[in-house]
Amino acid sequence: LRWSVLAASTIGPGTVIVCSKAGYNYGLRLLWPLVLASGVAYALQEGAARLSIADRTTLGGAMRTLWRDPKRPTATPKRCSAVALGVLVGNAAYQANNFVGAA
């Protein structure tokens, strides 16, 4: 059940449409990005899960702890803000893909 929930949360209508069109147009020539993206996604999610379980903290909490610098108190908020901006842009791109697929 948890794998189906994960799949449902990461695969939206835009993903289905775009991947179907790419598969129709390019066939198996685009198989390598699928394998690469799957490997990268697995590595990132598995690492974040291990960190959360071992330290009993979130990924954001671990970044704050790791990047804390008493000599430069403004460095941590800037770094965490940069990560948050990256997440925001990534989520916006993901939702744009869903809107394109739903249209």
PDB file of C-alpha atoms in Angstrom:
ATOM      1  CA  LEU A   1       0.000   0.000   0.000  1.00  0.00           C
ATOM      2  CA  ARG A   2       2.756   2.489   0.839  1.00  0.00           C
ATOM      3  CA  TRP A   3       4.341   2.106  -2.609  1.00  0.00           C
ATOM      4  CA  SER A   4       1.024   2.817  -4.293  1.00  0.00           C
ATOM      5  CA  VAL A   5       0.608   5.938  -2.133  1.00  0.00           C
ATOM      6  CA  LEU A   6       4.117   7.062  -3.093  1.00  0.00           C
ATOM      7  CA  ALA A   7       3.401   6.448  -6.764  1.00  0.00           C
ATOM      8  CA  ALA A   8       0.101   8.304  -6.563  1.00  0.00           C
ATOM      9  CA  SER A   9       1.777  11.296  -4.942  1.00  0.00           C
ATOM     10  CA  THR A  10       4.526  11.575  -7.554  1.00  0.00           C
ATOM     11  CA  ILE A  11       2.720  10.667 -10.761  1.00  0.00           C
ATOM     12  CA  GLY A  12       0.111  13.177 -11.850  1.00  0.00           C
ATOM     13  CA  PRO A  13      -1.880  13.651 -15.047  1.00  0.00           C
ATOM     14  CA  GLY A  14       0.912  15.711 -16.603  1.00  0.00           C
ATOM     15  CA  THR A  15       3.414  12.932 -16.026  1.00  0.00           C
ATOM     16  CA  VAL A  16       1.147  10.371 -17.657  1.00  0.00           C
ATOM     17  CA  ILE A  17       0.500  12.567 -20.720  1.00  0.00           C
ATOM     18  CA  VAL A  18       4.086  13.718 -21.211  1.00  0.00           C
ATOM     19  CA  CYS A  19       5.533  10.235 -20.714  1.00  0.00           C
ATOM     20  CA  SER A  20       2.957   8.684 -23.042  1.00  0.00           C
ATOM     21  CA  LYS A  21       3.778  11.196 -25.775  1.00  0.00           C
ATOM     22  CA  ALA A  22       7.519  10.730 -25.269  1.00  0.00           C
ATOM     23  CA  GLY A  23       7.138   6.958 -25.410  1.00  0.00           C
ATOM     24  CA  TYR A  24       5.109   7.205 -28.599  1.00  0.00           C
ATOM     25  CA  ASN A  25       7.552   9.597 -30.266  1.00  0.00           C
ATOM     26  CA  TYR A  26      10.876   8.136 -29.116  1.00  0.00           C
ATOM     27  CA  GLY A  27      10.190   4.539 -28.121  1.00  0.00           C
ATOM     28  CA  LEU A  28      12.906   2.917 -26.031  1.00  0.00           C
ATOM     29  CA  ARG A  29      15.499   5.580 -26.844  1.00  0.00           C
ATOM     30  CA  LEU A  30      14.428   7.419 -23.681  1.00  0.00           C
ATOM     31  CA  LEU A  31      14.802   4.414 -21.401  1.00  0.00           C
ATOM     32  CA  TRP A  32      18.132   5.632 -19.995  1.00  0.00           C
ATOM     33  CA  PRO A  33      16.669   8.800 -18.378  1.00  0.00           C
ATOM     34  CA  LEU A  34      14.054   6.645 -16.688  1.00  0.00           C
ATOM     35  CA  VAL A  35      16.704   4.386 -15.188  1.00  0.00           C
ATOM     36  CA  LEU A  36      18.875   7.350 -14.184  1.00  0.00           C
ATOM     37  CA  ALA A  37      15.991   9.299 -12.616  1.00  0.00           C
ATOM     38  CA  SER A  38      14.788   6.228 -10.747  1.00  0.00           C
ATOM     39  CA  GLY A  39      18.249   5.643  -9.302  1.00  0.00           C
ATOM     40  CA  VAL A  40      18.687   9.266  -8.247  1.00  0.00           C
ATOM     41  CA  ALA A  41      15.212   9.441  -6.695  1.00  0.00           C
ATOM     42  CA  TYR A  42      15.794   6.211  -4.785  1.00  0.00           C
ATOM     43  CA  ALA A  43      19.176   7.369  -3.475  1.00  0.00           C
ATOM     44  CA  LEU A  44      17.844  10.728  -2.306  1.00  0.00           C
ATOM     45  CA  GLN A  45      14.720   9.343  -0.654  1.00  0.00           C
ATOM     46  CA  GLU A  46      16.556   6.458   0.977  1.00  0.00           C
ATOM     47  CA  GLY A  47      19.224   8.801   2.346  1.00  0.00           C
ATOM     48  CA  ALA A  48      16.649  11.218   3.738  1.00  0.00           C
ATOM     49  CA  ALA A  49      14.749   8.316   5.328  1.00  0.00           C
ATOM     50  CA  ARG A  50      17.892   6.926   6.977  1.00  0.00           C
ATOM     51  CA  LEU A  51      18.798  10.370   8.286  1.00  0.00           C
ATOM     52  CA  SER A  52      15.311  10.878   9.701  1.00  0.00           C
ATOM     53  CA  ILE A  53      15.240   7.488  11.382  1.00  0.00           C
ATOM     54  CA  ALA A  54      18.789   7.601  12.778  1.00  0.00           C
ATOM     55  CA  ASP A  55      18.742  11.170  14.107  1.00  0.00           C
ATOM     56  CA  ARG A  56      15.010  11.424  14.756  1.00  0.00           C
ATOM     57  CA  THR A  57      14.930  14.721  12.923  1.00  0.00           C
ATOM     58  CA  THR A  58      13.678  16.046   9.635  1.00  0.00           C
ATOM     59  CA  LEU A  59      15.877  16.798   6.658  1.00  0.00           C
ATOM     60  CA  GLY A  60      15.486  20.519   7.349  1.00  0.00           C
ATOM     61  CA  GLY A  61      16.503  20.066  10.988  1.00  0.00           C
ATOM     62  CA  ALA A  62      19.588  18.137   9.928  1.00  0.00           C
ATOM     63  CA  MET A  63      20.561  20.910   7.500  1.00  0.00           C
ATOM     64  CA  ARG A  64      20.209  23.534  10.230  1.00  0.00           C
ATOM     65  CA  THR A  65      22.393  21.474  12.566  1.00  0.00           C
ATOM     66  CA  LEU A  66      24.997  20.730   9.907  1.00  0.00           C
ATOM     67  CA  TRP A  67      25.206  24.286   8.583  1.00  0.00           C
ATOM     68  CA  ARG A  68      25.171  26.064  11.963  1.00  0.00           C
ATOM     69  CA  ASP A  69      28.194  28.366  12.154  1.00  0.00           C
ATOM     70  CA  PRO A  70      28.550  30.486  15.307  1.00  0.00           C
ATOM     71  CA  LYS A  71      31.019  32.801  13.564  1.00  0.00           C
ATOM     72  CA  ARG A  72      28.540  33.584  10.789  1.00  0.00           C
ATOM     73  CA  PRO A  73      25.002  33.495  12.196  1.00  0.00           C
ATOM     74  CA  THR A  74      23.448  34.619   8.894  1.00  0.00           C
ATOM     75  CA  ALA A  75      24.965  31.743   6.881  1.00  0.00           C
ATOM     76  CA  THR A  76      22.461  29.126   8.053  1.00  0.00           C
ATOM     77  CA  PRO A  77      19.295  31.040   7.101  1.00  0.00           C
ATOM     78  CA  LYS A  78      20.776  31.873   3.698  1.00  0.00           C
ATOM     79  CA  ARG A  79      21.661  28.263   2.962  1.00  0.00           C
ATOM     80  CA  CYS A  80      18.315  26.953   4.173  1.00  0.00           C
ATOM     81  CA  SER A  81      16.541  29.652   2.163  1.00  0.00           C
ATOM     82  CA  ALA A  82      18.428  28.564  -0.952  1.00  0.00           C
ATOM     83  CA  VAL A  83      17.292  24.963  -0.411  1.00  0.00           C
ATOM     84  CA  ALA A  84      13.722  26.129   0.217  1.00  0.00           C
ATOM     85  CA  LEU A  85      13.809  28.174  -2.995  1.00  0.00           C
ATOM     86  CA  GLY A  86      14.986  25.105  -4.905  1.00  0.00           C
ATOM     87  CA  VAL A  87      12.125  23.062  -3.448  1.00  0.00           C
ATOM     88  CA  LEU A  88       9.661  25.820  -4.338  1.00  0.00           C
ATOM     89  CA  VAL A  89      10.857  26.000  -7.952  1.00  0.00           C
ATOM     90  CA  GLY A  90      10.801  22.215  -8.247  1.00  0.00           C
ATOM     91  CA  ASN A  91       7.259  22.013  -6.889  1.00  0.00           C
ATOM     92  CA  ALA A  92       6.119  24.800  -9.208  1.00  0.00           C
ATOM     93  CA  ALA A  93       7.542  22.905 -12.185  1.00  0.00           C
ATOM     94  CA  TYR A  94       5.854  19.716 -11.005  1.00  0.00           C
ATOM     95  CA  GLN A  95       2.482  21.424 -10.686  1.00  0.00           C
ATOM     96  CA  ALA A  96       2.885  23.113 -14.065  1.00  0.00           C
ATOM     97  CA  ASN A  97       3.420  19.650 -15.545  1.00  0.00           C
ATOM     98  CA  ASN A  98       0.226  18.447 -13.855  1.00  0.00           C
ATOM     99  CA  PHE A  99      -1.742  21.428 -15.196  1.00  0.00           C
ATOM    100  CA  VAL A 100      -0.488  20.808 -18.736  1.00  0.00           C
ATOM    101  CA  GLY A 101      -1.538  17.164 -18.497  1.00  0.00           C
ATOM    102  CA  ALA A 102      -4.952  17.976 -17.084  1.00  0.00           C
ATOM    103  CA  ALA A 103      -5.694  20.591 -19.749  1.00  0.00           C
TER     104      ALA A 103
END
